[in-house]
């Protein structure tokens, strides 16, 4: 057989610069577990999942279908103010919640926590609006670059090493959010 016939075609899902880190089946299994935990802990409470756009969209869609409770969803979009290349920790609200969260039990749904600056500020903002409680569900936790060491992630999908990853909602310059798995970008300069 020639090299041509054995080599599979390059597609978006098997891009050579991306290396599989977390498979679709493992993601599905983990989300069922997180959903069961949240279902047990929020029974009888008014739960609102707040997704942080855009990265959390895929995790949000899967997580909400694993929570067997009456609940609502809402979304925010924020952009971190950058001081040169460094995140300053202040955030600009690009899209705000559509309803008040006063007296609601809020779970903020994030794609990944890196420095923790964005989420720390977001918690302060939502806390000032009188939520009954605020917890964090992050699909990925990348603890190494964490600046806000005190930030507590209540529900974590997977803890990963300090690599740039894409897929399952996470992007590199807007691309690869549609990958159904998590991949490490081998050469970020080429992504
Ligand atoms: P931080 O925790 O304030 O540093 O911001 C985390 C945000 O940075 C996430 O919500 C992502 O949008 C983005 N981010 C951090 N690490 C990665 C990564 O490995 N891939 C894609 N986006 C990332
Ligand atoms: Mg994000």
PDB file of C-alpha atoms and ligand atoms in Angstrom:
ATOM      1  CA  UNK A   1       0.000   0.000   0.000  1.00  0.00           C
ATOM      2  CA  UNK A   2       1.384   3.422  -0.830  1.00  0.00           C
ATOM      3  CA  UNK A   3       1.873   6.133   1.767  1.00  0.00           C
ATOM      4  CA  UNK A   4      -0.895   8.075   0.052  1.00  0.00           C
ATOM      5  CA  UNK A   5      -3.575   5.445   0.666  1.00  0.00           C
ATOM      6  CA  UNK A   6      -2.675   4.714   4.317  1.00  0.00           C
ATOM      7  CA  UNK A   7      -2.400   8.378   5.341  1.00  0.00           C
ATOM      8  CA  UNK A   8      -5.796   9.732   6.403  1.00  0.00           C
ATOM      9  CA  UNK A   9      -6.862  13.099   5.030  1.00  0.00           C
ATOM     10  CA  UNK A  10      -6.143  16.162   7.132  1.00  0.00           C
ATOM     11  CA  UNK A  11      -9.359  17.603   8.524  1.00  0.00           C
ATOM     12  CA  UNK A  12     -10.181  20.202  11.175  1.00  0.00           C
ATOM     13  CA  UNK A  13     -10.626  17.398  13.738  1.00  0.00           C
ATOM     14  CA  UNK A  14      -7.215  15.823  13.051  1.00  0.00           C
ATOM     15  CA  UNK A  15      -5.138  18.914  12.439  1.00  0.00           C
ATOM     16  CA  UNK A  16      -1.412  18.016  12.758  1.00  0.00           C
ATOM     17  CA  UNK A  17      -0.716  20.928  15.129  1.00  0.00           C
ATOM     18  CA  UNK A  18      -3.247  19.551  17.638  1.00  0.00           C
ATOM     19  CA  UNK A  19      -2.622  16.533  19.856  1.00  0.00           C
ATOM     20  CA  UNK A  20      -5.476  14.750  21.625  1.00  0.00           C
ATOM     21  CA  UNK A  21      -5.503  15.316  25.390  1.00  0.00           C
ATOM     22  CA  UNK A  22      -9.027  14.436  26.602  1.00  0.00           C
ATOM     23  CA  UNK A  23     -11.268  12.171  24.496  1.00  0.00           C
ATOM     24  CA  UNK A  24     -14.966  12.707  23.872  1.00  0.00           C
ATOM     25  CA  UNK A  25     -15.963   9.599  25.883  1.00  0.00           C
ATOM     26  CA  UNK A  26     -13.952  10.724  28.910  1.00  0.00           C
ATOM     27  CA  UNK A  27     -15.548  14.176  28.747  1.00  0.00           C
ATOM     28  CA  UNK A  28     -19.041  12.657  28.605  1.00  0.00           C
ATOM     29  CA  UNK A  29     -18.340  10.410  31.595  1.00  0.00           C
ATOM     30  CA  UNK A  30     -16.933  13.257  33.703  1.00  0.00           C
ATOM     31  CA  UNK A  31     -19.845  15.578  32.935  1.00  0.00           C
ATOM     32  CA  UNK A  32     -22.335  12.936  34.064  1.00  0.00           C
ATOM     33  CA  UNK A  33     -20.464  12.826  37.395  1.00  0.00           C
ATOM     34  CA  UNK A  34     -20.446  16.623  37.772  1.00  0.00           C
ATOM     35  CA  UNK A  35     -24.151  16.766  36.896  1.00  0.00           C
ATOM     36  CA  UNK A  36     -24.977  14.140  39.516  1.00  0.00           C
ATOM     37  CA  UNK A  37     -22.982  16.053  42.166  1.00  0.00           C
ATOM     38  CA  UNK A  38     -24.765  19.323  41.360  1.00  0.00           C
ATOM     39  CA  UNK A  39     -28.154  17.566  41.265  1.00  0.00           C
ATOM     40  CA  UNK A  40     -27.589  16.194  44.760  1.00  0.00           C
ATOM     41  CA  UNK A  41     -26.314  19.490  46.200  1.00  0.00           C
ATOM     42  CA  UNK A  42     -28.911  21.881  44.735  1.00  0.00           C
ATOM     43  CA  UNK A  43     -32.139  19.952  45.325  1.00  0.00           C
ATOM     44  CA  UNK A  44     -34.809  22.380  46.586  1.00  0.00           C
ATOM     45  CA  UNK A  45     -32.764  25.497  45.694  1.00  0.00           C
ATOM     46  CA  UNK A  46     -33.400  28.038  42.945  1.00  0.00           C
ATOM     47  CA  UNK A  47     -30.474  27.301  40.660  1.00  0.00           C
ATOM     48  CA  UNK A  48     -29.207  29.502  37.828  1.00  0.00           C
ATOM     49  CA  UNK A  49     -26.283  28.436  35.648  1.00  0.00           C
ATOM     50  CA  UNK A  50     -24.421  31.487  34.345  1.00  0.00           C
ATOM     51  CA  UNK A  51     -22.311  30.643  31.310  1.00  0.00           C
ATOM     52  CA  UNK A  52     -19.361  32.873  30.445  1.00  0.00           C
ATOM     53  CA  UNK A  53     -19.388  33.341  26.672  1.00  0.00           C
ATOM     54  CA  UNK A  54     -18.073  32.160  24.385  1.00  0.00           C
ATOM     55  CA  UNK A  55     -15.784  29.455  25.750  1.00  0.00           C
ATOM     56  CA  UNK A  56     -18.311  27.819  28.070  1.00  0.00           C
ATOM     57  CA  UNK A  57     -21.001  27.211  25.428  1.00  0.00           C
ATOM     58  CA  UNK A  58     -20.264  23.507  24.818  1.00  0.00           C
ATOM     59  CA  UNK A  59     -19.675  22.663  28.490  1.00  0.00           C
ATOM     60  CA  UNK A  60     -22.846  24.560  29.422  1.00  0.00           C
ATOM     61  CA  UNK A  61     -24.943  22.606  26.917  1.00  0.00           C
ATOM     62  CA  UNK A  62     -23.669  19.261  28.220  1.00  0.00           C
ATOM     63  CA  UNK A  63     -23.628  20.145  31.923  1.00  0.00           C
ATOM     64  CA  UNK A  64     -27.210  21.469  32.004  1.00  0.00           C
ATOM     65  CA  UNK A  65     -28.451  18.219  30.477  1.00  0.00           C
ATOM     66  CA  UNK A  66     -26.743  16.290  33.272  1.00  0.00           C
ATOM     67  CA  UNK A  67     -28.537  18.254  36.037  1.00  0.00           C
ATOM     68  CA  UNK A  68     -31.903  16.710  36.856  1.00  0.00           C
ATOM     69  CA  UNK A  69     -33.459  19.701  38.662  1.00  0.00           C
ATOM     70  CA  UNK A  70     -35.680  22.699  37.929  1.00  0.00           C
ATOM     71  CA  UNK A  71     -33.209  25.395  36.882  1.00  0.00           C
ATOM     72  CA  UNK A  72     -32.599  28.415  34.678  1.00  0.00           C
ATOM     73  CA  UNK A  73     -29.661  29.446  32.514  1.00  0.00           C
ATOM     74  CA  UNK A  74     -28.256  32.844  31.640  1.00  0.00           C
ATOM     75  CA  UNK A  75     -25.126  34.115  29.919  1.00  0.00           C
ATOM     76  CA  UNK A  76     -22.550  36.864  30.318  1.00  0.00           C
ATOM     77  CA  UNK A  77     -19.772  37.942  28.014  1.00  0.00           C
ATOM     78  CA  UNK A  78     -16.785  39.687  29.520  1.00  0.00           C
ATOM     79  CA  UNK A  79     -13.481  40.906  28.237  1.00  0.00           C
ATOM     80  CA  UNK A  80     -10.434  41.208  30.445  1.00  0.00           C
ATOM     81  CA  UNK A  81      -8.718  44.569  30.318  1.00  0.00           C
ATOM     82  CA  UNK A  82      -5.148  43.951  29.268  1.00  0.00           C
ATOM     83  CA  UNK A  83      -2.271  46.013  30.520  1.00  0.00           C
ATOM     84  CA  UNK A  84       0.091  45.245  27.643  1.00  0.00           C
ATOM     85  CA  UNK A  85       0.212  41.440  27.537  1.00  0.00           C
ATOM     86  CA  UNK A  86      -0.732  41.128  31.205  1.00  0.00           C
ATOM     87  CA  UNK A  87      -4.303  40.785  32.401  1.00  0.00           C
ATOM     88  CA  UNK A  88      -5.042  43.638  34.816  1.00  0.00           C
ATOM     89  CA  UNK A  89      -7.824  41.742  36.556  1.00  0.00           C
ATOM     90  CA  UNK A  90     -10.518  44.239  35.642  1.00  0.00           C
ATOM     91  CA  UNK A  91     -13.229  43.094  33.277  1.00  0.00           C
ATOM     92  CA  UNK A  92     -15.568  44.869  30.911  1.00  0.00           C
ATOM     93  CA  UNK A  93     -19.080  43.454  30.682  1.00  0.00           C
ATOM     94  CA  UNK A  94     -19.827  42.994  26.975  1.00  0.00           C
ATOM     95  CA  UNK A  95     -23.136  41.207  27.564  1.00  0.00           C
ATOM     96  CA  UNK A  96     -24.925  41.233  30.886  1.00  0.00           C
ATOM     97  CA  UNK A  97     -27.392  38.773  32.429  1.00  0.00           C
ATOM     98  CA  UNK A  98     -30.954  38.970  31.150  1.00  0.00           C
ATOM     99  CA  UNK A  99     -32.522  38.623  34.622  1.00  0.00           C
ATOM    100  CA  UNK A 100     -31.651  39.624  38.209  1.00  0.00           C
ATOM    101  CA  UNK A 101     -29.945  36.945  40.314  1.00  0.00           C
ATOM    102  CA  UNK A 102     -30.971  38.284  43.737  1.00  0.00           C
ATOM    103  CA  UNK A 103     -31.602  35.369  46.147  1.00  0.00           C
ATOM    104  CA  UNK A 104     -30.733  32.790  43.462  1.00  0.00           C
ATOM    105  CA  UNK A 105     -28.134  30.082  43.823  1.00  0.00           C
ATOM    106  CA  UNK A 106     -25.685  30.780  41.016  1.00  0.00           C
ATOM    107  CA  UNK A 107     -23.138  28.470  39.445  1.00  0.00           C
ATOM    108  CA  UNK A 108     -20.756  30.305  37.113  1.00  0.00           C
ATOM    109  CA  UNK A 109     -19.881  27.995  34.218  1.00  0.00           C
ATOM    110  CA  UNK A 110     -16.414  28.570  32.728  1.00  0.00           C
ATOM    111  CA  UNK A 111     -14.335  26.824  30.095  1.00  0.00           C
ATOM    112  CA  UNK A 112     -10.986  27.116  31.887  1.00  0.00           C
ATOM    113  CA  UNK A 113      -9.442  28.895  34.854  1.00  0.00           C
ATOM    114  CA  UNK A 114      -5.931  30.104  34.136  1.00  0.00           C
ATOM    115  CA  UNK A 115      -4.724  33.140  36.158  1.00  0.00           C
ATOM    116  CA  UNK A 116      -8.140  33.308  37.827  1.00  0.00           C
ATOM    117  CA  UNK A 117      -8.322  37.098  37.410  1.00  0.00           C
ATOM    118  CA  UNK A 118     -11.432  37.152  35.218  1.00  0.00           C
ATOM    119  CA  UNK A 119     -13.412  34.842  37.463  1.00  0.00           C
ATOM    120  CA  UNK A 120     -12.379  36.596  40.679  1.00  0.00           C
ATOM    121  CA  UNK A 121     -13.745  39.885  39.331  1.00  0.00           C
ATOM    122  CA  UNK A 122     -16.889  38.209  37.978  1.00  0.00           C
ATOM    123  CA  UNK A 123     -17.643  36.710  41.399  1.00  0.00           C
ATOM    124  CA  UNK A 124     -17.330  40.183  42.972  1.00  0.00           C
ATOM    125  CA  UNK A 125     -19.751  41.618  40.408  1.00  0.00           C
ATOM    126  CA  UNK A 126     -22.359  38.871  40.872  1.00  0.00           C
ATOM    127  CA  UNK A 127     -21.943  38.900  44.640  1.00  0.00           C
ATOM    128  CA  UNK A 128     -22.749  42.624  44.727  1.00  0.00           C
ATOM    129  CA  UNK A 129     -26.094  41.805  43.094  1.00  0.00           C
ATOM    130  CA  UNK A 130     -27.294  39.776  46.048  1.00  0.00           C
ATOM    131  CA  UNK A 131     -27.063  36.172  44.896  1.00  0.00           C
ATOM    132  CA  UNK A 132     -27.881  33.680  47.669  1.00  0.00           C
ATOM    133  CA  UNK A 133     -24.714  31.741  46.814  1.00  0.00           C
ATOM    134  CA  UNK A 134     -22.104  31.657  44.060  1.00  0.00           C
ATOM    135  CA  UNK A 135     -20.115  28.600  43.055  1.00  0.00           C
ATOM    136  CA  UNK A 136     -17.804  27.882  40.148  1.00  0.00           C
ATOM    137  CA  UNK A 137     -17.935  25.051  37.640  1.00  0.00           C
ATOM    138  CA  UNK A 138     -14.934  25.067  35.334  1.00  0.00           C
ATOM    139  CA  UNK A 139     -14.438  22.436  32.687  1.00  0.00           C
ATOM    140  CA  UNK A 140     -10.653  22.766  32.927  1.00  0.00           C
ATOM    141  CA  UNK A 141      -8.349  23.933  35.688  1.00  0.00           C
ATOM    142  CA  UNK A 142      -4.822  24.999  34.706  1.00  0.00           C
ATOM    143  CA  UNK A 143      -3.362  25.764  38.159  1.00  0.00           C
ATOM    144  CA  UNK A 144       0.235  26.589  37.222  1.00  0.00           C
ATOM    145  CA  UNK A 145      -0.299  30.179  35.922  1.00  0.00           C
ATOM    146  CA  UNK A 146      -2.785  30.963  38.726  1.00  0.00           C
ATOM    147  CA  UNK A 147      -2.353  34.442  40.222  1.00  0.00           C
ATOM    148  CA  UNK A 148      -5.473  34.291  42.387  1.00  0.00           C
ATOM    149  CA  UNK A 149      -4.314  31.307  44.449  1.00  0.00           C
ATOM    150  CA  UNK A 150      -7.258  31.684  46.837  1.00  0.00           C
ATOM    151  CA  UNK A 151      -9.862  31.176  44.090  1.00  0.00           C
ATOM    152  CA  UNK A 152     -11.881  28.046  44.866  1.00  0.00           C
ATOM    153  CA  UNK A 153     -13.239  26.004  41.966  1.00  0.00           C
ATOM    154  CA  UNK A 154     -16.172  24.012  43.316  1.00  0.00           C
ATOM    155  CA  UNK A 155     -16.725  21.714  40.328  1.00  0.00           C
ATOM    156  CA  UNK A 156     -13.778  20.878  38.060  1.00  0.00           C
ATOM    157  CA  UNK A 157     -13.928  18.710  34.961  1.00  0.00           C
ATOM    158  CA  UNK A 158     -10.206  18.052  34.542  1.00  0.00           C
ATOM    159  CA  UNK A 159      -6.976  19.500  35.943  1.00  0.00           C
ATOM    160  CA  UNK A 160      -4.419  20.007  33.159  1.00  0.00           C
ATOM    161  CA  UNK A 161      -0.777  20.971  32.832  1.00  0.00           C
ATOM    162  CA  UNK A 162       0.365  24.365  31.615  1.00  0.00           C
ATOM    163  CA  UNK A 163      -0.280  23.893  27.882  1.00  0.00           C
ATOM    164  CA  UNK A 164      -2.448  25.880  25.493  1.00  0.00           C
ATOM    165  CA  UNK A 165      -5.486  23.751  24.694  1.00  0.00           C
ATOM    166  CA  UNK A 166      -8.361  23.988  22.243  1.00  0.00           C
ATOM    167  CA  UNK A 167     -11.656  22.254  21.564  1.00  0.00           C
ATOM    168  CA  UNK A 168     -14.910  21.693  23.445  1.00  0.00           C
ATOM    169  CA  UNK A 169     -15.577  25.457  23.319  1.00  0.00           C
ATOM    170  CA  UNK A 170     -11.991  26.648  23.793  1.00  0.00           C
ATOM    171  CA  UNK A 171     -10.397  28.517  20.913  1.00  0.00           C
ATOM    172  CA  UNK A 172      -7.118  29.663  19.435  1.00  0.00           C
ATOM    173  CA  UNK A 173      -7.801  33.014  17.702  1.00  0.00           C
ATOM    174  CA  UNK A 174     -11.465  32.072  17.310  1.00  0.00           C
ATOM    175  CA  UNK A 175     -10.837  28.647  15.782  1.00  0.00           C
ATOM    176  CA  UNK A 176     -11.256  25.044  17.006  1.00  0.00           C
ATOM    177  CA  UNK A 177     -14.155  25.623  19.424  1.00  0.00           C
ATOM    178  CA  UNK A 178     -16.050  22.925  17.506  1.00  0.00           C
ATOM    179  CA  UNK A 179     -13.617  20.082  18.212  1.00  0.00           C
ATOM    180  CA  UNK A 180     -15.567  17.495  20.266  1.00  0.00           C
ATOM    181  CA  UNK A 181     -12.448  16.742  22.367  1.00  0.00           C
ATOM    182  CA  UNK A 182      -9.639  18.700  24.080  1.00  0.00           C
ATOM    183  CA  UNK A 183      -6.341  18.943  22.216  1.00  0.00           C
ATOM    184  CA  UNK A 184      -2.976  20.472  23.084  1.00  0.00           C
ATOM    185  CA  UNK A 185      -1.767  23.007  20.532  1.00  0.00           C
ATOM    186  CA  UNK A 186       1.743  21.719  19.823  1.00  0.00           C
ATOM    187  CA  UNK A 187       3.075  24.951  18.366  1.00  0.00           C
ATOM    188  CA  UNK A 188       0.925  27.888  19.545  1.00  0.00           C
ATOM    189  CA  UNK A 189       2.714  30.262  17.148  1.00  0.00           C
ATOM    190  CA  UNK A 190       1.222  28.239  14.268  1.00  0.00           C
ATOM    191  CA  UNK A 191      -2.310  28.022  15.651  1.00  0.00           C
TER     192      UNK A 191
HETATM  193  P1  LIG B   1      -7.941  33.958  33.433  1.00  0.00           P
HETATM  194  O1  LIG B   1      -8.253  32.822  34.379  1.00  0.00           O
HETATM  195  O2  LIG B   1      -8.460  35.294  33.871  1.00  0.00           O
HETATM  196  O3  LIG B   1      -6.474  33.992  33.077  1.00  0.00           O
HETATM  197  O4  LIG B   1      -8.690  33.764  32.061  1.00  0.00           O
HETATM  198  C1  LIG B   1      -9.101  32.536  31.621  1.00  0.00           C
HETATM  199  C2  LIG B   1      -9.570  32.710  30.189  1.00  0.00           C
HETATM  200  O5  LIG B   1      -8.428  32.710  29.303  1.00  0.00           O
HETATM  201  C3  LIG B   1     -10.421  31.535  29.779  1.00  0.00           C
HETATM  202  O6  LIG B   1     -11.790  31.757  30.016  1.00  0.00           O
HETATM  203  C4  LIG B   1     -10.081  31.386  28.308  1.00  0.00           C
HETATM  204  O7  LIG B   1     -10.917  32.214  27.543  1.00  0.00           O
HETATM  205  C5  LIG B   1      -8.660  31.883  28.192  1.00  0.00           C
HETATM  206  N1  LIG B   1      -7.689  30.739  28.217  1.00  0.00           N
HETATM  207  C6  LIG B   1      -6.805  30.442  29.188  1.00  0.00           C
HETATM  208  N2  LIG B   1      -6.093  29.346  28.892  1.00  0.00           N
HETATM  209  C7  LIG B   1      -6.543  28.923  27.682  1.00  0.00           C
HETATM  210  C8  LIG B   1      -6.202  27.807  26.832  1.00  0.00           C
HETATM  211  O8  LIG B   1      -5.343  26.961  27.112  1.00  0.00           O
HETATM  212  N3  LIG B   1      -6.900  27.709  25.656  1.00  0.00           N
HETATM  213  C9  LIG B   1      -7.858  28.606  25.296  1.00  0.00           C
HETATM  214  N4  LIG B   1      -8.218  29.645  26.064  1.00  0.00           N
HETATM  215  C10 LIG B   1      -7.564  29.816  27.251  1.00  0.00           C
HETATM  216 MG1  LIG B   2     -13.317  32.504  28.838  1.00  0.00          MG
END
